[in-house]
XYZ file of N, CA and C in Angstrom:
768
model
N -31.605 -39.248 10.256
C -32.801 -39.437 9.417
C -33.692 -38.188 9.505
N -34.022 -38.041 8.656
C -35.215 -36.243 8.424
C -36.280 -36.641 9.333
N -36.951 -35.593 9.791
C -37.938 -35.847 10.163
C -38.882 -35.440 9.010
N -40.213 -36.615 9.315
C -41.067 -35.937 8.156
C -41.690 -35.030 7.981
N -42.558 -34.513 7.757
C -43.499 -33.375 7.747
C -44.330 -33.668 7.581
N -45.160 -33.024 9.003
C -46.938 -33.333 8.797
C -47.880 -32.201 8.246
N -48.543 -32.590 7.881
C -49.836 -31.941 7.718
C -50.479 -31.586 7.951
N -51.104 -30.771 8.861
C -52.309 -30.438 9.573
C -53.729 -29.635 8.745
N -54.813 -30.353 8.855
C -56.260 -29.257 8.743
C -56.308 -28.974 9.397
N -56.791 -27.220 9.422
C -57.147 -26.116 10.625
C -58.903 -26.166 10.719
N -59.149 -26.377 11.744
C -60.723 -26.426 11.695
C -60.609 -24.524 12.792
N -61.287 -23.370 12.160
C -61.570 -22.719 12.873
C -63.232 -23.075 13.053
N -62.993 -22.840 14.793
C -64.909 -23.049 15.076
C -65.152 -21.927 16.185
N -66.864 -21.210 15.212
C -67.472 -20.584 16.478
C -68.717 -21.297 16.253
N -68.916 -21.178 17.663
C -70.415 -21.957 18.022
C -70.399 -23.404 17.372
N -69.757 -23.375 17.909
C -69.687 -25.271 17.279
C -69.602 -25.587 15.774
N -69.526 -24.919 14.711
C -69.235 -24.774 13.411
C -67.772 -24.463 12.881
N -67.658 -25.275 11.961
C -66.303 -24.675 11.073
C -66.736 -23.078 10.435
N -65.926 -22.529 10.653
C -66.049 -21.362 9.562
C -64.491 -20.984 8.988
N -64.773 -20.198 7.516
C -63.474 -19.615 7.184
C -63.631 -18.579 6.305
N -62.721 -17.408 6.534
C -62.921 -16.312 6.021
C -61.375 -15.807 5.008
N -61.364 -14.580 5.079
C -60.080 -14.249 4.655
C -59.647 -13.042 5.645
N -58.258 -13.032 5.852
C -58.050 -11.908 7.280
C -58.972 -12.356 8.225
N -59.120 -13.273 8.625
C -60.588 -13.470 9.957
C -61.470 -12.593 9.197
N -62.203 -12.359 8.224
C -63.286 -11.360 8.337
C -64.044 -12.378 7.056
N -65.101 -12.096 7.106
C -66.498 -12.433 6.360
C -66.328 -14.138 6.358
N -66.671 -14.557 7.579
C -66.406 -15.925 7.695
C -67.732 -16.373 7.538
N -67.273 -17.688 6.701
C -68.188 -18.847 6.042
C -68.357 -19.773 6.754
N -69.712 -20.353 6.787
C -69.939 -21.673 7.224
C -68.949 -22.817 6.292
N -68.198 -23.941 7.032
C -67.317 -24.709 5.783
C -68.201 -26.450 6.586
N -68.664 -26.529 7.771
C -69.230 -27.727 8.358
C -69.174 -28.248 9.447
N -69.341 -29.229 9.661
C -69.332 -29.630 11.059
C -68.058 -29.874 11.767
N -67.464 -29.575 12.593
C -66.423 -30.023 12.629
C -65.859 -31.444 13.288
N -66.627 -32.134 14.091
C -66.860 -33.716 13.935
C -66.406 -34.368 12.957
N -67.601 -33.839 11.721
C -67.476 -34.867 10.744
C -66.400 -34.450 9.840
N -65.669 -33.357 9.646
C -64.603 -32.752 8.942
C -63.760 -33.443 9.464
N -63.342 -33.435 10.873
C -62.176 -33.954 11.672
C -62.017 -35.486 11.346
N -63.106 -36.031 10.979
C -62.948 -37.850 10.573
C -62.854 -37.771 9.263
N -63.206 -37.090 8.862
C -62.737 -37.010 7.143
C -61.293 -37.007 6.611
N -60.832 -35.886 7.210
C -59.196 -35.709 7.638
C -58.644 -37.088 8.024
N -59.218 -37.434 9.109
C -58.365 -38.419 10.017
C -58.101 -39.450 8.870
N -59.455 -40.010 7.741
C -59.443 -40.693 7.171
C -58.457 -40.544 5.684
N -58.376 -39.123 5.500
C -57.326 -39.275 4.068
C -56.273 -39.081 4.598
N -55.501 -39.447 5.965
C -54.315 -39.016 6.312
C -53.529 -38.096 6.618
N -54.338 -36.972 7.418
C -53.933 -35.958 8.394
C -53.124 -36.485 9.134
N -51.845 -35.634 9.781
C -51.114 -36.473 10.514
C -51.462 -35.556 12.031
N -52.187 -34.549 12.050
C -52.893 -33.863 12.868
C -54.257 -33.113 12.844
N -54.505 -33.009 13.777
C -56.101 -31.990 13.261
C -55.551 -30.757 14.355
N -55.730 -29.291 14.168
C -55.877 -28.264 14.632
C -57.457 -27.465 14.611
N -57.841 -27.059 16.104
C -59.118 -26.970 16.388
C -58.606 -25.557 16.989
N -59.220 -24.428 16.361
C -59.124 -23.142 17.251
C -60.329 -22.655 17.237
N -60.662 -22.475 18.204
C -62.231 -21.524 18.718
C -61.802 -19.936 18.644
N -62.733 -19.859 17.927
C -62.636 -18.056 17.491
C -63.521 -17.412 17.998
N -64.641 -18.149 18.690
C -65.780 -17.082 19.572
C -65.314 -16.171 19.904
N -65.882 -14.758 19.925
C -65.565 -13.873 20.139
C -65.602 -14.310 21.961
N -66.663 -14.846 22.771
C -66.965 -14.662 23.398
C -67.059 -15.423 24.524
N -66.142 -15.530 25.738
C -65.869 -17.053 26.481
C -67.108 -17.544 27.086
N -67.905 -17.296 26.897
C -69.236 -17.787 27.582
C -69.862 -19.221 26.225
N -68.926 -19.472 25.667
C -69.349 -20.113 24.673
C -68.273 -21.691 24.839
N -67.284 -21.706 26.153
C -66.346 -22.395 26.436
C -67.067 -23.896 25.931
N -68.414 -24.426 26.940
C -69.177 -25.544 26.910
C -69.138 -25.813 25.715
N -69.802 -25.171 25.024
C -69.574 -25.813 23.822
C -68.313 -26.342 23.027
N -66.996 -25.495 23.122
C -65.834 -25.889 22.551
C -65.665 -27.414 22.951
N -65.772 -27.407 24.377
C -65.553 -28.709 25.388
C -66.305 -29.884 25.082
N -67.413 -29.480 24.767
C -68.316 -30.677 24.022
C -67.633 -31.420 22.628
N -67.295 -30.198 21.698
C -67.353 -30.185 20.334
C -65.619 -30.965 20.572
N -64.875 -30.424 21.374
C -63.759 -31.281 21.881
C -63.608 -32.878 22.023
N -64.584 -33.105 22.939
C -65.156 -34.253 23.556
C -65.049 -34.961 22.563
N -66.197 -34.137 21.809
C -66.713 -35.536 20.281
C -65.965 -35.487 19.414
N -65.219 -34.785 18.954
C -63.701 -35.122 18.032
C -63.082 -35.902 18.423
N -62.442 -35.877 19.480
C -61.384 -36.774 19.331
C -61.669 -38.193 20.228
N -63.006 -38.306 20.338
C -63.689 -40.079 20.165
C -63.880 -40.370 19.161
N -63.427 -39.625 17.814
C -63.813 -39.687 16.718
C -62.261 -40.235 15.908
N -61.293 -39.454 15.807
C -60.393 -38.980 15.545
C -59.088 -40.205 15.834
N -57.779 -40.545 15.107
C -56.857 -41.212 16.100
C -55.737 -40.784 16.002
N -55.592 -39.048 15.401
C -54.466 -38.617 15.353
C -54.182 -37.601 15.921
N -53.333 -37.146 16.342
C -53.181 -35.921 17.746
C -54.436 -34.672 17.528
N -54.530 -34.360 18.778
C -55.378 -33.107 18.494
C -54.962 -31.886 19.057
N -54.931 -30.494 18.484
C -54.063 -29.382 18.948
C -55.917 -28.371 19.255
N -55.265 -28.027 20.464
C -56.583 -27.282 20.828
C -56.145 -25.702 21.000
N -57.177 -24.710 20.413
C -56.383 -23.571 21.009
C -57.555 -22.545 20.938
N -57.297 -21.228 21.446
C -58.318 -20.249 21.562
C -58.647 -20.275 23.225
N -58.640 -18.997 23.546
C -59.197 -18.839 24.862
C -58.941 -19.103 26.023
N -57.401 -19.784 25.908
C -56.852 -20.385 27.114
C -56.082 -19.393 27.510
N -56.666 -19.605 28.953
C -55.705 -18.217 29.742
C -54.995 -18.552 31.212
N -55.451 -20.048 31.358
C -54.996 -20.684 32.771
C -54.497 -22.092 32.610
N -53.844 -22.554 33.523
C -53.372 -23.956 33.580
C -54.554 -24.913 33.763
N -55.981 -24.400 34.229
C -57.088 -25.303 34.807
C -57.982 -24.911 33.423
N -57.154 -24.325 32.220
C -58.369 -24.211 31.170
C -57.285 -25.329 30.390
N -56.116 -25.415 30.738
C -55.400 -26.828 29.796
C -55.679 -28.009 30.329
N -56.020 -28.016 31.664
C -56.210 -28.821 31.785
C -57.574 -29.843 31.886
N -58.800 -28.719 31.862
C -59.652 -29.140 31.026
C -59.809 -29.386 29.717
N -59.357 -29.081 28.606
C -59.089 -29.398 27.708
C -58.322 -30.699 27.307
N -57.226 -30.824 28.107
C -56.756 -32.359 28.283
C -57.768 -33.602 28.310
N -57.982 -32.878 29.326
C -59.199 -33.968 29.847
C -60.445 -34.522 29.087
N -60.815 -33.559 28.410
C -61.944 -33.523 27.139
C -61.545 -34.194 25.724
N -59.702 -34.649 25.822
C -59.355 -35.425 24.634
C -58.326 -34.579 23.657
N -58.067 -33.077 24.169
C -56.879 -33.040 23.668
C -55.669 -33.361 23.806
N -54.735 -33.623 22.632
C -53.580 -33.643 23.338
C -52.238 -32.870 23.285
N -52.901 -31.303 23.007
C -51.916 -30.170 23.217
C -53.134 -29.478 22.902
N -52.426 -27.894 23.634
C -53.013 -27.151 24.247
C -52.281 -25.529 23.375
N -52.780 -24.551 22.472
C -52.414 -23.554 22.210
C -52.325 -22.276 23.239
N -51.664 -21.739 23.130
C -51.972 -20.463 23.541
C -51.295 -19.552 22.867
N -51.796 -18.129 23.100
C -52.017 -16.948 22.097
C -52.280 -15.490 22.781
N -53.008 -14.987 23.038
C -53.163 -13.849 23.391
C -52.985 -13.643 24.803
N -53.433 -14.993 25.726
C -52.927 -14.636 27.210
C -51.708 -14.780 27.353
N -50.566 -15.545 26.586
C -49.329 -15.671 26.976
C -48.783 -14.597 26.754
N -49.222 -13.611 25.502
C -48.589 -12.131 25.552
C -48.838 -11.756 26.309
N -49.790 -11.393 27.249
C -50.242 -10.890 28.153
C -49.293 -10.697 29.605
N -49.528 -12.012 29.804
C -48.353 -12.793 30.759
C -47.867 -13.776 30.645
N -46.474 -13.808 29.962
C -45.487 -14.596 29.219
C -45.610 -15.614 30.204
N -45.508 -15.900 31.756
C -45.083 -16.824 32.910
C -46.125 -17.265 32.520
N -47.267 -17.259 32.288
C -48.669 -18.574 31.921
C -47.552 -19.441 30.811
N -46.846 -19.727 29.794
C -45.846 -20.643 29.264
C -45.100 -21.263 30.125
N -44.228 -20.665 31.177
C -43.655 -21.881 32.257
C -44.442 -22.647 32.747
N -45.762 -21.860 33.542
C -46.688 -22.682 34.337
C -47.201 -23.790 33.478
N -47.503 -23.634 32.516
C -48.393 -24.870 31.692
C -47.193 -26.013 31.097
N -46.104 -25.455 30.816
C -44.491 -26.326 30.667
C -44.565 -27.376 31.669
N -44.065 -26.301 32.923
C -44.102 -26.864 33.840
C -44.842 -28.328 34.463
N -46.521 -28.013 34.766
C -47.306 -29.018 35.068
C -47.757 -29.677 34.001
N -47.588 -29.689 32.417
C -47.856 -30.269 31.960
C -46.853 -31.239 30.717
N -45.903 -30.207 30.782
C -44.572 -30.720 29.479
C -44.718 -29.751 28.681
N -43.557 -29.523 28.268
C -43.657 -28.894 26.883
C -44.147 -29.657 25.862
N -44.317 -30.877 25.793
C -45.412 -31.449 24.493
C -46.323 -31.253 24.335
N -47.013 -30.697 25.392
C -48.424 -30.158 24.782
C -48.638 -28.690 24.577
N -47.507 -28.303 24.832
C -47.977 -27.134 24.175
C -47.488 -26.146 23.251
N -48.424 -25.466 22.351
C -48.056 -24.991 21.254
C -48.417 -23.346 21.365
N -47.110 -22.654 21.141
C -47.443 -21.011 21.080
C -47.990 -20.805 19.654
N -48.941 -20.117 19.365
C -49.548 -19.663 18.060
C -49.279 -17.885 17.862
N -48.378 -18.606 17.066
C -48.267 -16.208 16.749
C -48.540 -15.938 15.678
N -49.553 -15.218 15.723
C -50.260 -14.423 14.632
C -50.076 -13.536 14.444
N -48.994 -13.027 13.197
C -47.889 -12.093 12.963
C -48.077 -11.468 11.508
N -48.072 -10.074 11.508
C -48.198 -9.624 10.082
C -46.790 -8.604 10.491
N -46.618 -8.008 8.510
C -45.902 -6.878 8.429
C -45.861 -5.837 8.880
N -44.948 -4.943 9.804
C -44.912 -3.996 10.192
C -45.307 -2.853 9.607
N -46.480 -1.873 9.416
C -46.785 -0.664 9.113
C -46.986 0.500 9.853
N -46.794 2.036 8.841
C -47.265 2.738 9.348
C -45.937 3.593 10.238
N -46.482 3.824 11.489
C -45.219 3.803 12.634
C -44.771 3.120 13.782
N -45.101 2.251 12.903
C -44.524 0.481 13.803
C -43.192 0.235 13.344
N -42.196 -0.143 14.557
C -40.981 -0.817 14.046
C -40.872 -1.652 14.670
N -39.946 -2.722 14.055
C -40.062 -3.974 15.219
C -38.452 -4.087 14.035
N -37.400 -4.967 14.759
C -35.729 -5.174 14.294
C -36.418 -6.217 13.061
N -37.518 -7.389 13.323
C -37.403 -8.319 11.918
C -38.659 -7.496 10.618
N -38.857 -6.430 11.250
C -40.042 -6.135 10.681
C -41.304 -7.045 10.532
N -41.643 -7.372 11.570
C -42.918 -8.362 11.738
C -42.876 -8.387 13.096
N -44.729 -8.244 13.628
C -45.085 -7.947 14.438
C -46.195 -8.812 14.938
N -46.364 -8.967 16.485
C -47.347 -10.040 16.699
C -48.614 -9.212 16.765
N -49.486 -9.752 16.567
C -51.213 -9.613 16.615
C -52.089 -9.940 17.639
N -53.129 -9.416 18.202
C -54.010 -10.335 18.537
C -55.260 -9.832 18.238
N -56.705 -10.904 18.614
C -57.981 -10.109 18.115
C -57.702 -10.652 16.700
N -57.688 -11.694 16.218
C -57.655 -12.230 15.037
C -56.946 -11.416 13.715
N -55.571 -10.982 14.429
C -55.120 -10.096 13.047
C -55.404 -8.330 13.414
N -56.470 -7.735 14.208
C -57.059 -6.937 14.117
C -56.407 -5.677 14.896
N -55.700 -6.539 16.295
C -54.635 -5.277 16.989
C -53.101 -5.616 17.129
N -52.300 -4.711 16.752
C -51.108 -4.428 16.698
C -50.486 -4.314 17.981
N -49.546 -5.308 18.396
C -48.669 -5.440 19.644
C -47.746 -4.535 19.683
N -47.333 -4.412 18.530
C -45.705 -3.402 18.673
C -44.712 -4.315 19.304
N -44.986 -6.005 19.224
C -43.716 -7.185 19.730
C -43.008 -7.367 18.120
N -42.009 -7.371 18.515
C -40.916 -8.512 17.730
C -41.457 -9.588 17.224
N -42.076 -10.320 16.035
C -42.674 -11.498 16.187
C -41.769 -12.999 16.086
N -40.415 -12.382 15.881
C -39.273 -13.562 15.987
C -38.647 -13.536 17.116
N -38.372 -12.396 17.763
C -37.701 -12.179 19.358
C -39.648 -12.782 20.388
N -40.679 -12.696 19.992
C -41.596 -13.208 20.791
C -41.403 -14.662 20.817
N -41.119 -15.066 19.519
C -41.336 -16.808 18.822
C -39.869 -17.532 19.563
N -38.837 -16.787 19.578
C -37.461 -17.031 20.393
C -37.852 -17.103 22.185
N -38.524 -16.353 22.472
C -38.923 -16.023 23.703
C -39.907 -16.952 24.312
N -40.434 -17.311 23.191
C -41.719 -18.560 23.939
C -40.849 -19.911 23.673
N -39.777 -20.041 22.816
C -39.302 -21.130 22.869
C -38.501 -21.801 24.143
N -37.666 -20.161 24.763
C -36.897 -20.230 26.276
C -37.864 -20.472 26.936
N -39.011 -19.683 27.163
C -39.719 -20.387 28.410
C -40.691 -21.320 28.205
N -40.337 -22.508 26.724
C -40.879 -24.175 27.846
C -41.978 -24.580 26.774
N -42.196 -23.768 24.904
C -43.041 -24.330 24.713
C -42.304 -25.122 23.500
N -43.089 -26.323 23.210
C -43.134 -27.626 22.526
C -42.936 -27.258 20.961
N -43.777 -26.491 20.209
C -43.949 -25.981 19.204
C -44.398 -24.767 19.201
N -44.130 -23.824 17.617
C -44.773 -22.695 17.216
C -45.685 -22.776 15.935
N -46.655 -22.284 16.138
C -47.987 -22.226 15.127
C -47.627 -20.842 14.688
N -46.790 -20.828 13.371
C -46.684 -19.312 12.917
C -47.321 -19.327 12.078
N -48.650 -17.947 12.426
C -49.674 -17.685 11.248
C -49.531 -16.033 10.492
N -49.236 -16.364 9.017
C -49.239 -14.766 8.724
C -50.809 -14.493 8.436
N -51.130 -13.382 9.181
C -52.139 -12.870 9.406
C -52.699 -11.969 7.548
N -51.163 -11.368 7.453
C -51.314 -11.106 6.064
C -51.701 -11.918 4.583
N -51.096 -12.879 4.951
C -51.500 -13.857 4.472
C -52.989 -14.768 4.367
N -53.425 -14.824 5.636
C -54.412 -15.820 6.351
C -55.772 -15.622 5.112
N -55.759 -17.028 4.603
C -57.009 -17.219 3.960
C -57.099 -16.534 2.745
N -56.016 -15.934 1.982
C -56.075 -15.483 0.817
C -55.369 -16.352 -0.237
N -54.662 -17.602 0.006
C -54.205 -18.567 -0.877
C -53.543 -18.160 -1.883
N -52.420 -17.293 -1.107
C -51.622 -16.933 -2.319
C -50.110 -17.344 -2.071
N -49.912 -18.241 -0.914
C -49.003 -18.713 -0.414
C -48.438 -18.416 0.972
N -47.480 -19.129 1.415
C -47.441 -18.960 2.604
C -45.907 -17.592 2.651
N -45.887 -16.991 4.252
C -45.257 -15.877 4.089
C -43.595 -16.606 4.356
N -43.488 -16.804 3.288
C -41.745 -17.528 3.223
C -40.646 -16.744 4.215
N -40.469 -15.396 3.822
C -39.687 -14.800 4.755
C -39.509 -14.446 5.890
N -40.853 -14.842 6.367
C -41.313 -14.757 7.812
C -40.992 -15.934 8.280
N -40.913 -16.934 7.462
C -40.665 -18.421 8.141
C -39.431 -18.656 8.468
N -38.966 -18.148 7.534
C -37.130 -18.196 7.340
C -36.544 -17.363 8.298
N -37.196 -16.386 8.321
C -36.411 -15.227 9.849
C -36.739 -16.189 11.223
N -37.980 -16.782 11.632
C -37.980 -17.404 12.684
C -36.888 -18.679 12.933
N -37.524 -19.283 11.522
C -36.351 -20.730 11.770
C -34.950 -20.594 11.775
N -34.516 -19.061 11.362
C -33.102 -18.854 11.710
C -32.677 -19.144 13.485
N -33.505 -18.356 14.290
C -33.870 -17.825 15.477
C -33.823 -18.998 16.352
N -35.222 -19.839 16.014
C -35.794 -20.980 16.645
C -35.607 -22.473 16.554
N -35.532 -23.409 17.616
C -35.043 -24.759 16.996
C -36.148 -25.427 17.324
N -37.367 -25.245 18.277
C -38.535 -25.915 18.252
C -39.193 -26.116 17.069
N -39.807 -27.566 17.244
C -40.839 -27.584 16.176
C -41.717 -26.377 15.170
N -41.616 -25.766 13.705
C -42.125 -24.568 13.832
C -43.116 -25.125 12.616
N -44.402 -24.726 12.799
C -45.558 -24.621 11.840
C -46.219 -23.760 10.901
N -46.062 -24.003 9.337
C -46.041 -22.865 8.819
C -47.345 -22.630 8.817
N -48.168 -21.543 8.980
C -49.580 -21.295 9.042
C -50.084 -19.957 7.625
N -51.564 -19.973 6.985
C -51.907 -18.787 6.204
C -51.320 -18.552 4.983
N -52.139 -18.469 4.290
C -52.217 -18.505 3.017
C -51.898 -19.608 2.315
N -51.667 -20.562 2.050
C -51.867 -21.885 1.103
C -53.097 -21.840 0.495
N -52.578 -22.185 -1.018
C -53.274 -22.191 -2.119
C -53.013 -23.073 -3.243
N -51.791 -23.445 -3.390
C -51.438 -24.961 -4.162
C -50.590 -26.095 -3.877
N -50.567 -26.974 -3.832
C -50.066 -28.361 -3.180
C -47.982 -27.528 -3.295
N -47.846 -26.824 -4.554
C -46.623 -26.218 -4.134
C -46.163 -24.895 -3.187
N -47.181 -24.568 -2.925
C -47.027 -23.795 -1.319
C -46.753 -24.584 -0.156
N -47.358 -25.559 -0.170
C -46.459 -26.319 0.912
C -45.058 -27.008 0.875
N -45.030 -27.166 -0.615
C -43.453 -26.968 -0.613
C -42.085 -26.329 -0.066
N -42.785 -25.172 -0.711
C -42.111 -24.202 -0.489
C -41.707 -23.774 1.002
N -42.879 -24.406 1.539
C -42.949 -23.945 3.342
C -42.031 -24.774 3.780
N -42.064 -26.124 3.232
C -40.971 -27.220 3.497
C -39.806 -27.001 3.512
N -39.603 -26.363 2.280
C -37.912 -26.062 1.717
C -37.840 -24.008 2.566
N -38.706 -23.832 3.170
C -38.435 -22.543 4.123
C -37.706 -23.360 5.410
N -37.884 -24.396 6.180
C -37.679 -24.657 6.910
C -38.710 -24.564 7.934
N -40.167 -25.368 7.406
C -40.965 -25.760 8.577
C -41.066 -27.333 8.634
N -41.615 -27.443 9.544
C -41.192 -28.882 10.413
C -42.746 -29.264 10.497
N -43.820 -28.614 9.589
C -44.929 -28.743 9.209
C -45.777 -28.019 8.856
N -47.129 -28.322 8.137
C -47.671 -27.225 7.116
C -49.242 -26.979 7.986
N -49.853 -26.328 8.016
C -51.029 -26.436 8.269
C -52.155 -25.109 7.313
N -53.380 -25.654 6.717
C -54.253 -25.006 5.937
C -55.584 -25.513 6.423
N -56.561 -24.623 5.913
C -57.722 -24.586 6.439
C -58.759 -24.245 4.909
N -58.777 -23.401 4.421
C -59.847 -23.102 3.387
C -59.559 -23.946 2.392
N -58.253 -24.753 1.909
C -58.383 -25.397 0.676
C -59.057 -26.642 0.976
N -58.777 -27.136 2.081
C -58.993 -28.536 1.939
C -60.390 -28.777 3.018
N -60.935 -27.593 3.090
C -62.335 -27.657 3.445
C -63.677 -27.568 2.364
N -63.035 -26.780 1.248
C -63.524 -26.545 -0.155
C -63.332 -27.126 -0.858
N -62.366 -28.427 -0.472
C -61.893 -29.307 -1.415
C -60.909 -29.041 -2.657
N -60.650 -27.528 -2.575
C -58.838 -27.464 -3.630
C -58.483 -28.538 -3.860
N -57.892 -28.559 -2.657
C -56.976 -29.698 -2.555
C -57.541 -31.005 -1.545
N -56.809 -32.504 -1.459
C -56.682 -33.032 -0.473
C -55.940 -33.414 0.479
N -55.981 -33.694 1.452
C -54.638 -34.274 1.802
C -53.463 -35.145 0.948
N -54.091 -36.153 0.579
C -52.871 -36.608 -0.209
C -52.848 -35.916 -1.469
N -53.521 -35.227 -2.178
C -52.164 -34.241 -2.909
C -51.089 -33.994 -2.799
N -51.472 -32.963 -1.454
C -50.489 -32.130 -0.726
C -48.974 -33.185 -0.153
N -49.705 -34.365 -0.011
C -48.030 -35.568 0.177
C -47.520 -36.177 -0.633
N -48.379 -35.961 -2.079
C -47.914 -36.650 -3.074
C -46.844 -35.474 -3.577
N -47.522 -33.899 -3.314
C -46.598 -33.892 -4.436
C -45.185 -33.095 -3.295
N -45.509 -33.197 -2.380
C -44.385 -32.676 -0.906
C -43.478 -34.034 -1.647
N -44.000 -35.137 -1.747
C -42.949 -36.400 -1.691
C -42.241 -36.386 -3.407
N -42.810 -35.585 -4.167
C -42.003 -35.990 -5.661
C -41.293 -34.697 -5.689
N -41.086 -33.654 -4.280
C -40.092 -32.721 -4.551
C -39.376 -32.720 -3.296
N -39.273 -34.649 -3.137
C -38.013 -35.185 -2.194
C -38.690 -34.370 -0.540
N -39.433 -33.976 -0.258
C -39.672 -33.593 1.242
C -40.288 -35.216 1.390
N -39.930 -35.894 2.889
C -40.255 -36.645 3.841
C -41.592 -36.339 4.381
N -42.916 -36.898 3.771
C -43.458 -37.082 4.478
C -44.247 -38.380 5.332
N -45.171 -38.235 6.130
C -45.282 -39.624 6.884
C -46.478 -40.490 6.159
C-alpha cells in the first residue's frame, strides 16, 4: 500500500513571529505563529514545521515558550528546528512539546552530533534539513549541488546528495531538502535536486522551496518525495491546505 503524502506548513519564526521572505532576505511579518499553527492544524496539516531563524541564540527562551504554546495548541506532529547544536538542546525541545528535532548547521559541523541524538533519542525524531543550492562560480561538487548554511548565504563546498546519503547512514529519520535557490520565489520546487537525492536516499525525504501552485506539489510527488512542505503560499493564503490534497488526490497521489 503507498504511503501517503503529507503536507507540511513551514512557520519560519524570529522573535516569536512568523516571517517570510524570498532567499531568506527581506522578511515579512506573515503572524503569530500559535494562531497560524491551529489554523493549519484545523484545515488538515498533517504536520506543522517550526524553524527559528534568529540570527541570535540568546533568543532560545523565547523559541521554547513559543514551542510550549503550539503544540498545547496543535494535535499533529511538530518538527522543531534551528539552533540545535547538542543532545540537551533536543532534548529540551522534546520536552517543551516537540516531537522531532531538526538539525542543520551543527551537524555539518560535526556530523557525530546525528549518532548522538539517533542514538539517545531514535531516529524518529529526527530530521536533517539541507539547505542546498546550485553549484557556482569555482565550486564543484559530483551532483552539482551544494550544501549551505547562514540561511542560503555561505557555501560549504559539500556534496548535497553524498551529505543527504551521509546523514541517512548515521541514524537520521528524515530529510528536509530545501532549495535555497528556489526558497520563497514560487516558481516551483527544484525537481532535479529531488530526483538526484531520492535516487541516493531511502529515508523519508521532504521536498522544501519554492511552491507556488497546488501543481508544484505534484510534481514534487511524482519527483519522488514522501512529502511537501511550503510556507509563503499558504500563509498569504494562495493556496490552502486542502487545495493542495484535492488536487495531489485528482492526479492519483495518496494523500491522508
Amino acid at each position: 500500500m503507498a504511503v501517503a503524502l503529507r503536507v507540511i506548513p513551514c512557520l519560519d519564526v524570529e522573535a516569536g513571529r512568523v516571517v517570510k521572505g524570498v532567499n531568506f532576505e527581506n522578511l515579512r511579518d506573515a503572524g503569530d505563529p500559535v494562531e497560524l499553527a491551529r489554523r493549519y492544524d484545523a484545515e488538515g496539516a498533517d504536520e506543522i514545521t517550526f524553524l527559528d531563524v534568529s540570527a541570535s541564540s540568546g533568543d532560545r527562551e523565547t523559541t521554547y515558550d513559543v514551542v510550549r504554546r503550539t503544540a498545547e495548541e496543535i494535535f499533529v506532529p511538530l518538527t522543531v528546528g534551528g539552533g540545535v547544536r547538542t543532545t540537551q538542546d533536543v532534548d529540551r525541545l522534546l520536552r517543551a512539546g516537540a516531537d522531532k528535532v531538526g538539525v542543520n548547521t551543527a551537524a555539518i559541523a560535526r556530523p557525530e552530533l546525528i549518532a548522538e541524538i539517533a542514538q539517545r533519542f531514535g531516529s524518529q525524531v529526527l530530521v536533517l534539513s539541507v539547505d542546498a543550492r546550485r553549484v557556482t562560480g569555482d565550486t564543484r561538487t559530483e551532483s552539482g549541488f551544494e550544501v549551505t548554511t547562514h540561511g542560503g548565504r555561505r557555501g560549504t563546498g559539500i556534496d548535497a546528495v553524498e551529505w543527504a546519503e551521509r546523514g541517512a547512514r548515521l541514524g537520521v529519520g528524515e530529510i528536509l531538502l530545501n532549495s535555497m535557490d528556489a526558497d520563497g520565489t514560487t516558481s516551483g520546487f527544484d525537481l532535479e535536486m529531488l530526483r538526484a537525492v531520492r535516487a541516493r536516499v531511502h529515508v523519508p525525504l521532504i521536498a522544501s522551496g519554492g511552491a507556488g501552485t497546488a501543481d508544484h506539489f505534484v510534481e514534487a510527488a511524482h519527483a519522488g518525495a514522501d512529502a511537501v512542505l511550503a510556507a509563503s503560499v499558504f500563509h498569504f493564503r494562495t493556496l490552502t491546505i486542502g487545495q493542495v490534497k484535492d488536487r495531489l488526490r485528482s492526479a492519483g497521489v495518496v494523500v491522508r
